[in-house]
Coordinates of C-alpha atoms in Angstrom, one line a residue:
X1 CA 13.2 44.2 -80.1
X2 CA 15.4 45.7 -77.5
X3 CA 12.4 45.2 -74.9
X4 CA 11.9 41.4 -75.7
X5 CA 15.7 41.2 -75.3
X6 CA 15.5 42.6 -71.9
X7 CA 12.9 40.6 -70.6
X8 CA 14.5 37.2 -72.0
X9 CA 17.6 38.2 -70.0
X10 CA 15.9 39.0 -67.0
X11 CA 13.9 35.7 -66.8
X12 CA 17.1 34.0 -67.5
X13 CA 18.7 35.8 -64.5
X14 CA 15.7 35.2 -62.3
X15 CA 15.2 31.6 -63.5
X16 CA 18.8 30.5 -62.7
X17 CA 18.8 32.6 -59.4
X18 CA 19.7 31.0 -55.9
X19 CA 16.8 32.9 -54.6
X20 CA 13.3 31.1 -54.8
X21 CA 10.9 33.8 -56.6
X22 CA 7.3 33.3 -56.4
X23 CA 4.6 35.7 -57.4
X24 CA 0.8 35.3 -56.9
X25 CA -2.3 37.1 -57.7
X26 CA -5.8 36.8 -56.0
X27 CA -8.6 34.9 -57.6
X28 CA -11.1 37.5 -56.0
X29 CA -10.0 41.2 -56.3
X30 CA -8.4 42.8 -53.2
X31 CA -8.8 39.3 -51.3
X32 CA -7.0 39.3 -47.7
X33 CA -6.8 35.6 -47.7
X34 CA -3.6 34.2 -48.7
X35 CA -5.1 31.0 -49.6
X36 CA -7.3 32.6 -52.3
X37 CA -3.9 33.8 -54.2
X38 CA -2.9 31.7 -57.1
X39 CA 0.5 31.0 -58.6
X40 CA 1.3 33.5 -61.4
X41 CA 5.0 33.1 -62.0
X42 CA 7.6 30.6 -60.2
X43 CA 11.6 30.1 -61.0
X44 CA 13.0 27.1 -60.8
X45 CA 14.1 27.1 -57.1
X46 CA 10.3 27.9 -56.5
X47 CA 9.2 25.0 -58.4
X48 CA 11.7 23.0 -56.4
X49 CA 11.1 24.4 -53.0
X50 CA 7.0 24.3 -53.5
X51 CA 7.0 20.9 -55.6
X52 CA 5.2 22.8 -58.5
X53 CA 5.6 20.6 -61.8
X54 CA 7.0 22.6 -64.7
X55 CA 4.0 21.7 -67.1
X56 CA 1.6 23.6 -64.4
X57 CA 3.4 26.6 -63.4
X58 CA 0.6 28.8 -63.1
X59 CA -3.0 29.0 -61.4
X60 CA -2.1 26.5 -58.6
X61 CA -3.1 28.0 -55.1
X62 CA -1.3 29.0 -52.2
X63 CA -3.2 26.8 -50.3
X64 CA -2.0 23.5 -52.9
X65 CA 1.3 24.2 -52.7
X66 CA 2.3 25.9 -49.2
X67 CA 2.9 23.3 -46.5
X68 CA 4.0 25.6 -43.9
X69 CA 1.0 27.7 -42.0
X70 CA 3.8 30.2 -41.2
X71 CA 4.1 31.5 -44.6
X72 CA 0.4 31.8 -45.0
X73 CA -0.3 33.5 -41.5
X74 CA 2.7 36.2 -42.2
X75 CA 1.3 36.5 -45.9
X76 CA -2.0 37.6 -44.4
X77 CA -0.3 39.8 -42.4
X78 CA 1.0 41.4 -45.2
X79 CA -2.0 41.6 -47.1
X80 CA -3.6 43.4 -44.0
X81 CA -0.8 45.9 -42.9
X82 CA 1.0 46.1 -46.6
X83 CA 4.3 45.9 -45.0
X84 CA 7.1 43.6 -45.7
X85 CA 7.7 40.5 -43.5
X86 CA 11.3 39.0 -42.9
X87 CA 11.6 35.9 -41.3
X88 CA 13.6 32.4 -41.2
X89 CA 12.3 29.1 -41.4
X90 CA 14.2 25.8 -40.8
X91 CA 13.4 23.2 -43.2
X92 CA 15.0 19.2 -43.0
X93 CA 15.6 18.3 -46.6
X94 CA 17.0 14.2 -46.6
X95 CA 19.4 14.3 -43.8
X96 CA 20.2 17.9 -44.0
X97 CA 18.7 20.8 -41.8
X98 CA 18.6 24.3 -43.9
X99 CA 17.7 27.5 -42.8
X100 CA 15.8 29.6 -45.4
X101 CA 15.7 33.6 -44.9
X102 CA 12.1 34.3 -46.5
X103 CA 10.7 37.8 -47.6
X104 CA 6.8 38.2 -48.3
X105 CA 6.2 41.9 -49.9
X106 CA 3.1 43.4 -51.8
X107 CA 3.8 43.8 -55.4
X108 CA 1.5 44.9 -58.3
X109 CA -1.8 43.1 -57.7
X110 CA -0.4 40.2 -55.6
X111 CA 2.3 38.9 -53.2
X112 CA 6.0 38.5 -53.9
X113 CA 7.7 35.5 -52.0
X114 CA 11.6 35.3 -51.9
X115 CA 13.1 32.5 -50.1
X116 CA 17.0 32.6 -49.7
X117 CA 19.0 29.6 -48.2
X118 CA 21.5 30.9 -45.6
X119 CA 24.8 29.0 -45.7
X120 CA 26.0 28.5 -42.0
X121 CA 29.6 29.5 -41.0
X122 CA 31.3 29.5 -37.8
X123 CA 32.0 32.6 -35.9
X124 CA 35.6 32.3 -34.4
X125 CA 35.4 35.3 -31.9
X126 CA 36.4 33.8 -28.2
X127 CA 32.8 34.4 -26.9
X128 CA 31.2 31.7 -29.4
X129 CA 31.9 28.8 -31.7
X130 CA 28.2 28.3 -32.7
X131 CA 27.4 27.6 -36.4
X132 CA 25.7 30.6 -37.7
X133 CA 24.1 31.9 -41.0
X134 CA 24.3 35.2 -42.4
X135 CA 24.9 38.3 -40.7
X136 CA 21.6 38.9 -40.4
X137 CA 21.1 35.5 -38.8
X138 CA 23.6 36.1 -36.3
X139 CA 21.6 39.7 -35.4
X140 CA 18.4 37.6 -35.1
X141 CA 20.2 35.1 -32.4
X142 CA 21.9 38.0 -31.0
X143 CA 18.4 39.5 -30.4
X144 CA 16.8 36.5 -28.9
X145 CA 19.9 36.3 -26.4
X146 CA 19.3 40.1 -25.6
X147 CA 15.2 38.9 -25.3
X148 CA 16.1 36.5 -22.6
X149 CA 18.4 38.2 -20.7
X150 CA 21.2 35.7 -20.6
X151 CA 22.6 36.3 -17.1
X152 CA 18.8 36.4 -15.7
X153 CA 17.9 33.3 -17.2
X154 CA 21.3 31.5 -16.1
X155 CA 20.4 32.4 -12.5
X156 CA 16.9 30.9 -12.8
X157 CA 16.4 27.6 -11.0
X158 CA 14.4 26.3 -14.1
X159 CA 15.7 25.1 -17.6
X160 CA 15.0 27.7 -20.1
X161 CA 15.4 27.2 -23.9
X162 CA 14.2 28.6 -27.1
X163 CA 13.4 26.1 -29.7
X164 CA 12.9 26.9 -33.6
X165 CA 10.9 24.2 -35.5
X166 CA 12.2 22.1 -38.5
X167 CA 9.9 21.5 -41.2
X168 CA 9.7 18.4 -43.5
X169 CA 8.8 18.3 -47.4
X170 CA 5.0 18.2 -46.3
X171 CA 5.5 21.0 -44.1
X172 CA 4.9 19.1 -40.8
X173 CA 7.0 19.7 -37.8
X174 CA 9.6 17.2 -37.5
X175 CA 12.1 18.2 -34.9
X176 CA 13.3 21.5 -33.3
X177 CA 16.6 23.1 -33.0
X178 CA 17.8 24.3 -29.8
X179 CA 18.8 28.1 -30.3
X180 CA 19.0 28.7 -26.9
X181 CA 19.5 26.9 -23.2
X182 CA 20.6 28.4 -20.2
X183 CA 23.1 26.9 -18.1
X184 CA 21.0 24.8 -15.7
X185 CA 20.5 22.0 -18.2
X186 CA 24.4 21.6 -18.0
X187 CA 24.3 21.4 -14.4
X188 CA 21.6 18.4 -14.6
X189 CA 23.0 16.6 -17.7
X190 CA 26.6 17.5 -17.3
X191 CA 26.9 19.1 -20.7
X192 CA 28.0 22.6 -21.3
X193 CA 25.3 24.9 -22.9
X194 CA 27.7 25.5 -26.0
X195 CA 27.4 21.8 -26.8
X196 CA 23.7 21.8 -26.6
X197 CA 22.8 24.7 -28.6
X198 CA 22.5 24.1 -32.5
X199 CA 21.6 20.6 -31.7
X200 CA 18.0 19.3 -32.5
X201 CA 16.1 17.9 -29.5
X202 CA 16.2 14.8 -31.4
X203 CA 19.9 14.5 -32.0
X204 CA 20.6 15.7 -28.5
X205 CA 18.1 13.2 -26.9
X206 CA 16.7 10.7 -29.5
X207 CA 13.9 9.4 -27.0
X208 CA 12.2 12.5 -27.2
X209 CA 10.1 10.8 -30.4
X210 CA 9.4 7.8 -28.1
X211 CA 8.2 9.4 -24.9
X212 CA 5.9 11.6 -26.6
X213 CA 7.9 14.9 -26.1
X214 CA 8.2 15.7 -30.1
X215 CA 4.4 15.3 -30.7
X216 CA 3.4 17.6 -27.7
X217 CA 6.0 20.2 -28.7
X218 CA 4.9 20.2 -32.3
X219 CA 1.3 20.1 -31.4
X220 CA 1.7 23.3 -29.3
X221 CA 3.5 25.2 -31.9
X222 CA 0.8 24.6 -34.5
X223 CA -2.1 25.1 -32.5
X224 CA -0.3 27.9 -30.4
X225 CA -1.8 26.3 -27.1
X226 CA 0.5 26.4 -24.2
X227 CA 1.6 22.9 -23.3
X228 CA 2.5 21.4 -20.0
X229 CA 4.0 17.6 -19.4
X230 CA 6.1 15.8 -16.9
X231 CA 8.7 13.3 -18.4
X232 CA 11.4 11.1 -17.1
X233 CA 14.9 11.3 -18.8
X234 CA 18.1 9.5 -18.2
X235 CA 21.2 11.5 -18.3
X236 CA 24.6 9.6 -17.8
X237 CA 22.5 6.6 -16.5
X238 CA 20.7 9.0 -13.7
X239 CA 17.0 9.6 -13.6
X240 CA 15.9 13.0 -13.9
X241 CA 12.1 14.1 -14.1
X242 CA 11.3 17.4 -15.7
X243 CA 8.1 19.3 -15.6
X244 CA 7.7 21.5 -18.6
X245 CA 5.6 24.2 -19.7
X246 CA 6.0 25.1 -23.4
X247 CA 4.9 28.2 -24.7
X248 CA 4.9 29.6 -28.4
X249 CA 6.5 32.9 -29.0
X250 CA 7.4 34.5 -32.4
X251 CA 8.2 31.8 -34.6
X252 CA 9.5 29.2 -32.0
X253 CA 8.6 27.5 -28.8
X254 CA 10.2 28.8 -25.1
X255 CA 10.7 26.0 -22.6
X256 CA 10.4 26.1 -18.8
X257 CA 11.7 23.1 -17.3
X258 CA 11.7 22.5 -13.5
X259 CA 13.7 19.5 -12.0
X260 CA 10.9 17.6 -9.7
X261 CA 13.3 14.5 -9.4
X262 CA 13.3 14.9 -5.6
X263 CA 9.5 15.5 -5.4
X264 CA 9.0 12.5 -7.6
X265 CA 11.2 10.4 -5.4
X266 CA 9.1 11.6 -2.3
X267 CA 6.0 10.8 -4.2
X268 CA 7.0 7.2 -4.9
X269 CA 8.0 6.8 -1.2
X270 CA 4.6 8.2 -0.4
X271 CA 3.1 5.9 -2.5
X272 CA 4.6 2.9 -1.1
X273 CA 4.0 4.0 2.6
X274 CA 0.2 4.4 1.3
X275 CA 0.4 1.1 0.0
X276 CA 1.6 -0.6 3.1
X277 CA -0.7 1.2 5.2
X278 CA -3.7 0.5 3.3
X279 CA -2.6 -3.4 3.1
X280 CA -2.2 -3.1 6.9
X281 CA -5.3 -1.7 7.2
X282 CA -6.7 -4.1 5.2
X283 CA -5.3 -7.3 7.1
X284 CA -6.1 -5.4 10.6
X285 CA -9.8 -5.1 9.4
X286 CA -9.7 -1.2 10.2
X287 CA -9.8 1.9 8.3
X288 CA -8.6 5.5 8.8
X289 CA -10.1 9.0 8.3
X290 CA -9.4 12.7 8.6
X291 CA -12.0 15.5 9.0
X292 CA -11.8 19.3 8.7
X293 CA -14.2 20.2 11.4
X294 CA -15.1 23.4 9.4
X295 CA -16.3 21.5 6.2
X296 CA -18.7 18.7 5.9
X297 CA -16.4 16.3 4.0
X298 CA -14.6 13.3 5.6
X299 CA -11.3 12.0 3.8
X300 CA -11.7 8.2 4.2
X301 CA -9.1 5.7 3.6
X302 CA -9.9 2.8 0.9
X303 CA -10.7 0.4 3.7
X304 CA -13.3 2.4 5.4
X305 CA -15.3 1.9 2.3
X306 CA -14.6 -1.6 2.3
X307 CA -15.9 -2.1 6.1
X308 CA -19.0 -0.5 4.6
X309 CA -19.2 -3.3 1.8
X310 CA -18.4 -0.4 -1.0
X311 CA -15.6 -0.3 -3.2
X312 CA -13.0 2.7 -2.4
X313 CA -15.0 6.1 -3.1
X314 CA -18.2 4.6 -4.2
X315 CA -20.2 6.6 -1.6
X316 CA -19.5 10.6 -1.3
X317 CA -17.4 11.9 1.6
X318 CA -19.7 14.0 3.3
X319 CA -20.7 13.9 7.3
X320 CA -24.5 13.4 6.7
X321 CA -23.9 10.3 4.6
X322 CA -22.0 8.5 7.0
X323 CA -25.0 9.0 9.4
X324 CA -27.2 6.9 6.8
X325 CA -25.6 3.6 7.4
X326 CA -26.5 4.0 11.5
X327 CA -28.9 1.6 13.3
X328 CA -31.9 3.9 14.1
X329 CA -31.2 3.6 18.0
X330 CA -27.5 4.3 17.2
X331 CA -28.2 7.5 15.7
X332 CA -28.6 10.0 18.4
X333 CA -25.7 8.7 20.1
X334 CA -23.4 8.8 17.4
X335 CA -24.2 12.4 16.5
X336 CA -24.3 13.5 20.2
X337 CA -20.8 12.1 20.4
X338 CA -19.3 13.8 17.5
X339 CA -21.0 17.1 18.3
X340 CA -19.3 17.0 21.7
X341 CA -16.0 16.0 20.1
X342 CA -16.4 19.1 17.6
X343 CA -17.1 21.2 20.0
X344 CA -14.8 20.3 23.3
X345 CA -12.0 19.1 20.8
X346 CA -11.9 15.9 23.2
X347 CA -11.2 12.4 22.4
X348 CA -14.0 10.3 21.3
X349 CA -14.3 6.5 21.7
X350 CA -17.6 5.0 20.8
X351 CA -19.1 1.6 19.7
X352 CA -22.2 1.8 17.2
X353 CA -24.1 -0.6 15.0
X354 CA -24.2 0.0 11.2
X355 CA -25.9 -1.4 8.1
X356 CA -23.4 -2.2 5.2
X357 CA -24.3 -2.2 1.3
X358 CA -25.7 -6.0 1.7
X359 CA -27.9 -4.7 4.5
X360 CA -25.6 -6.9 7.1
X361 CA -25.8 -5.5 10.6
X362 CA -22.1 -4.8 11.9
X363 CA -20.4 -3.0 15.3
X364 CA -18.2 -0.4 14.2
X365 CA -15.7 1.1 17.0
X366 CA -14.2 4.7 16.3
X367 CA -11.2 6.3 18.3
X368 CA -10.9 9.8 17.2
X369 CA -8.8 12.7 18.4
X370 CA -8.7 16.3 17.7
X371 CA -6.0 18.8 16.5
X372 CA -5.1 22.2 15.4
X373 CA -3.1 22.8 12.2
X374 CA -2.6 26.4 10.6
X375 CA -5.8 27.8 12.5
X376 CA -7.8 24.9 11.6
X377 CA -9.2 22.1 13.4
X378 CA -9.1 18.7 12.5
X379 CA -10.1 15.2 13.7
X380 CA -8.4 12.0 13.0
X381 CA -9.1 8.7 14.0
X382 CA -9.5 5.0 13.0
X383 CA -12.6 2.7 12.3
X384 CA -12.5 -0.7 12.9
X385 CA -15.0 -3.8 12.8
X386 CA -15.4 -5.4 16.1
X387 CA -18.5 -7.7 15.5
X388 CA -16.6 -10.5 15.9
X389 CA -15.2 -9.4 19.5
X390 CA -18.7 -8.1 20.1
X391 CA -20.1 -11.6 19.4
X392 CA -17.3 -13.3 21.2
X393 CA -18.2 -11.3 24.3
X394 CA -21.6 -12.2 24.0
X395 CA -20.8 -16.0 23.9
X396 CA -18.7 -15.2 26.9
X397 CA -21.3 -13.8 28.8
X398 CA -23.5 -16.8 28.1
X399 CA -20.6 -19.3 28.9
X400 CA -20.1 -17.0 32.3
X401 CA -23.8 -17.5 33.1
X402 CA -23.6 -21.1 32.4
X403 CA -20.4 -21.3 34.5
X404 CA -22.0 -19.5 37.6
X405 CA -24.9 -22.1 37.3
X406 CA -22.4 -24.8 37.3
X407 CA -20.8 -23.1 40.3
X408 CA -23.9 -23.0 42.0
X409 CA -24.6 -26.9 41.3
X410 CA -21.0 -27.4 42.7
X411 CA -21.8 -25.6 45.9
X412 CA -25.0 -27.4 46.1
X413 CA -22.8 -30.6 45.7
X414 CA -20.5 -29.4 48.5
X415 CA -23.4 -28.9 50.8
X416 CA -24.7 -32.7 50.2
X417 CA -21.0 -33.8 50.5
X418 CA -20.6 -32.1 53.9
X419 CA -24.2 -33.0 55.4
X420 CA -25.8 -36.0 53.6
X421 CA -22.7 -37.9 52.8
X422 CA -20.9 -37.2 56.5
X423 CA -23.8 -37.8 58.4
X424 CA -24.3 -41.7 57.6
X425 CA -20.6 -42.0 58.0
X426 CA -20.6 -40.2 61.4
X427 CA -23.2 -43.0 62.2
X428 CA -21.4 -45.6 61.0
X429 CA -18.1 -44.5 62.6
X430 CA -20.0 -44.0 65.8
X431 CA -21.3 -47.4 65.9
X432 CA -18.2 -49.1 65.2
X433 CA -16.5 -47.5 68.2
X434 CA -19.5 -48.6 70.4
X435 CA -19.3 -52.3 69.0
X436 CA -15.3 -52.0 69.6
X437 CA -16.0 -51.0 73.4
X438 CA -18.8 -53.1 74.0
X439 CA -17.1 -56.4 72.7
X440 CA -13.7 -55.6 73.6
X441 CA -12.2 -58.8 74.5
X442 CA -15.1 -61.0 73.5
X443 CA -14.4 -60.8 69.6
X444 CA -12.4 -63.4 67.8
X445 CA -8.9 -62.3 66.4
X446 CA -10.5 -62.5 62.7
X447 CA -13.7 -60.7 63.8
X448 CA -11.2 -58.0 65.6
X449 CA -9.1 -57.7 62.4
X450 CA -12.3 -57.1 60.0
X451 CA -13.5 -54.3 62.8
X452 CA -10.1 -52.6 62.4
X453 CA -10.6 -52.6 58.6
X454 CA -14.1 -51.2 59.0
X455 CA -12.7 -48.5 61.4
X456 CA -9.7 -47.9 58.9
X457 CA -11.6 -47.5 55.7
X458 CA -14.4 -45.1 57.5
X459 CA -11.5 -42.8 58.6
X460 CA -10.1 -43.1 54.9
X461 CA -13.5 -42.3 53.5
X462 CA -14.0 -39.2 55.8
X463 CA -10.4 -38.1 54.7
X464 CA -11.4 -38.6 50.9
X465 CA -14.7 -36.5 51.8
X466 CA -12.8 -33.9 53.2
X467 CA -10.2 -33.6 50.3
X468 CA -13.1 -33.9 47.7
X469 CA -14.8 -30.8 49.5
X470 CA -11.2 -28.9 49.5
X471 CA -10.6 -29.7 46.0
X472 CA -13.7 -28.8 44.6
X473 CA -13.8 -25.2 46.2
X474 CA -13.6 -22.5 43.5
X475 CA -12.4 -19.5 45.1
X476 CA -9.1 -21.4 46.4
X477 CA -7.6 -24.7 47.2
X478 CA -7.6 -25.4 51.0
X479 CA -4.6 -27.7 50.9
X480 CA -1.2 -26.4 49.8
X481 CA 1.7 -28.6 48.4
X482 CA 4.0 -30.5 51.0
X483 CA 6.3 -33.0 51.3
X484 CA 4.7 -36.3 50.1
X485 CA 6.4 -39.7 50.6
X486 CA 5.1 -41.6 47.4
X487 CA 5.8 -45.2 49.5
X488 CA 3.1 -44.1 51.6
X489 CA 0.8 -42.8 48.7
X490 CA 1.4 -46.2 47.3
X491 CA 0.3 -47.8 50.5
X492 CA -2.7 -45.9 51.0
X493 CA -4.2 -46.9 47.3
X494 CA -3.0 -50.7 47.7
X495 CA -5.1 -50.6 51.0
X496 CA -8.1 -49.2 49.0
X497 CA -7.7 -51.4 46.0
X498 CA -7.1 -54.3 48.5
X499 CA -9.8 -56.4 47.7
X500 CA -9.4 -56.2 43.9
X501 CA -5.8 -57.3 44.1
X502 CA -6.8 -60.3 46.2
X503 CA -9.6 -61.3 43.9
X504 CA -6.8 -60.8 41.0
X505 CA -4.2 -62.4 42.9
X506 CA -2.2 -59.6 41.3
X507 CA 1.3 -58.7 41.9
X508 CA 2.5 -55.0 42.6
X509 CA 6.0 -54.1 43.2
X510 CA 7.6 -50.8 43.7
X511 CA 11.3 -49.7 43.3
X512 CA 12.8 -46.3 44.5
X513 CA 9.8 -44.4 45.3
X514 CA 11.3 -40.7 46.2
X515 CA 9.5 -38.0 48.4
X516 CA 7.7 -35.2 46.3
X517 CA 6.3 -31.8 46.8
X518 CA 2.4 -32.1 46.2
X519 CA -1.0 -32.8 47.3
X520 CA -1.3 -36.1 48.7
X521 CA -5.0 -36.5 47.9
X522 CA -4.3 -36.0 44.1
X523 CA -1.3 -38.1 43.7
X524 CA -3.4 -40.6 45.7
X525 CA -6.2 -40.4 42.9
X526 CA -3.3 -40.6 40.3
X527 CA -1.8 -43.6 41.6
X528 CA -5.5 -45.3 42.1
X529 CA -6.5 -44.6 38.5
X530 CA -3.1 -45.7 37.0
X531 CA -3.2 -49.3 38.9
X532 CA -6.9 -49.2 38.6
X533 CA -6.3 -49.2 34.8
X534 CA -3.7 -51.8 35.2
X535 CA -6.2 -54.1 36.9
X536 CA -9.1 -53.6 34.6
X537 CA -7.2 -54.0 31.4
X538 CA -5.7 -57.5 31.8
X539 CA -5.9 -60.2 29.6
X540 CA -8.2 -63.2 30.6
X541 CA -6.3 -66.1 32.5
X542 CA -3.2 -63.7 33.1
X543 CA -2.1 -63.1 36.4
X544 CA -1.8 -58.9 36.7
X545 CA 1.9 -58.0 37.0
X546 CA 2.2 -54.2 37.9
X547 CA 5.9 -52.5 38.7
X548 CA 6.2 -49.0 39.8
X549 CA 9.6 -47.4 39.3
X550 CA 10.7 -43.8 40.4
X551 CA 13.7 -42.1 39.3
X552 CA 15.6 -38.8 38.9
X553 CA 16.1 -36.9 35.7
X554 CA 17.5 -33.7 34.7
X555 CA 15.5 -31.6 32.5
X556 CA 18.6 -30.9 29.7
X557 CA 19.1 -34.7 29.5
X558 CA 15.4 -35.4 28.8
X559 CA 13.8 -35.9 25.4
X560 CA 10.6 -34.3 26.6
X561 CA 11.0 -30.5 25.1
X562 CA 8.5 -28.9 27.7
X563 CA 11.1 -29.5 30.4
X564 CA 13.5 -26.7 31.7
X565 CA 17.1 -27.5 31.4
X566 CA 19.2 -27.7 34.9
X567 CA 16.4 -28.7 36.8
X568 CA 15.5 -32.2 38.3
X569 CA 12.3 -34.0 37.8
X570 CA 11.0 -37.0 39.5
X571 CA 10.0 -39.8 36.8
X572 CA 7.3 -42.4 37.7
X573 CA 6.8 -45.4 35.5
X574 CA 3.9 -47.7 35.5
X575 CA 4.5 -51.0 33.9
X576 CA 1.9 -53.9 33.5
X577 CA 1.5 -56.7 31.7
X578 CA -2.3 -56.0 30.3
X579 CA -3.6 -55.8 26.9
X580 CA -1.2 -56.2 23.8
X581 CA -1.7 -52.6 22.7
X582 CA -0.7 -51.6 26.1
X583 CA 2.5 -53.6 26.5
X584 CA 4.4 -50.9 24.7
X585 CA 2.9 -48.3 26.8
X586 CA 5.2 -46.9 29.5
X587 CA 3.0 -44.5 31.8
X588 CA 5.0 -41.8 32.9
X589 CA 4.2 -38.7 35.0
X590 CA 6.3 -36.0 36.2

């Protein structure tokens, strides 16, 4: 009777205790696998913690009810060593973060679990105001502090922190509490370490749930694998890039984070510069390369691949692969040139032919120089497509050949003009001179006038031939500009066009023709062409009326944009009454 009463009292005390008590025995005798252990007793606290229905208090396996891998791992350790395990776990229930002290020990035939809730309290000593649990919890945190060596860690350039997982009711890691962080984080985020410690990583930086950090850390804690990641964080509206390595240690994670913001800035600038260089190469139709002469690999820019008709990195970067693009007749030339440059460390400037991916023949020009760095020799240079340039030079050579032939024809013309034309003219002038001498005093005034005109015209013709020969010379112009009276120019032209003017009964008037610097022969051609056009394009039955006006204009007052300011120019106007379409046209020349 007394024993039954004692049992009832003991059961009542255990059932109402604040500690969750769970006793399990193996389904297979002496099993060392905690998952094969089944519940034999669970008090009310244990039923609530492990979600064990009161009507099925027994025979549920630990694998079914335990959602925290850490409990099973340490339970197996107890089975192997037969030594007690004491540790803490952090669990998030609703909006509360609870800290449990767990003790696992061998008892009777099975395992006995005891889980006690640690109520936080504040330590009011001058060194810390952290929310802490029991004295044992305080001792545990001091052990962590001693483990890290606070002074050593604070002097480290990296951010070092220790995190402990927080589990949900399903046993999944849903957050981490920051148990320790050195003062480097305070320098970056402008927050004191004491303010950061005790918070969870989601409380301190909620975006850790969005940027993948929480997921990475939870996976690292669950699998035990080291994790590395680089993420951007915003502190006080300032961007900070951190590269982090997370390592599982004991029942938490230790994080080593390095500030790589400056490196990221340089990386972004380098990316922009490389992008601009790539675009510039694309626009200029060139590519660049860098070759470690001790190796066979050549580093090409993206546009080198495009020059050969490929996408970037589509063919391998070995030297022998480059040779496969060469035209067979240029193979030895290119190979010898590169070999000499590698041996002599000299500059290379070479044009060669290649076949692109589409079998198109293109001309390439390579200019490269060698330099030494850290004991290694490198060759850097550019490759550019000069096909259009080569083709243009080829066309130019053809045109030069044609020009030489034209020049030869012109020289032949000069010979004809100087001999075949001048010889008959010389005879005409000779016989006119004899006729004038022999018939002197016997010719009528009219005949003498005709003879004088013949002599004048033949002299004009000789001058025209000489001027034409001088103008057609290729190397130099025989006659240089000189002072020319435009009135004399007009007089000579009117003499040449006298018969046409007489036949058409044309009227030619001039006003204020000045003296200019020029070549009289060319000016006479200009006047002859303009006046000749006015005589040619005339309305039927209308007497041609031509007026030539000369004036001085200043370059800054003229409407012609190409004239220089503060310089005086001669303006010539040839005005006629020819075709209607020409009536609005004022022939001008400067």
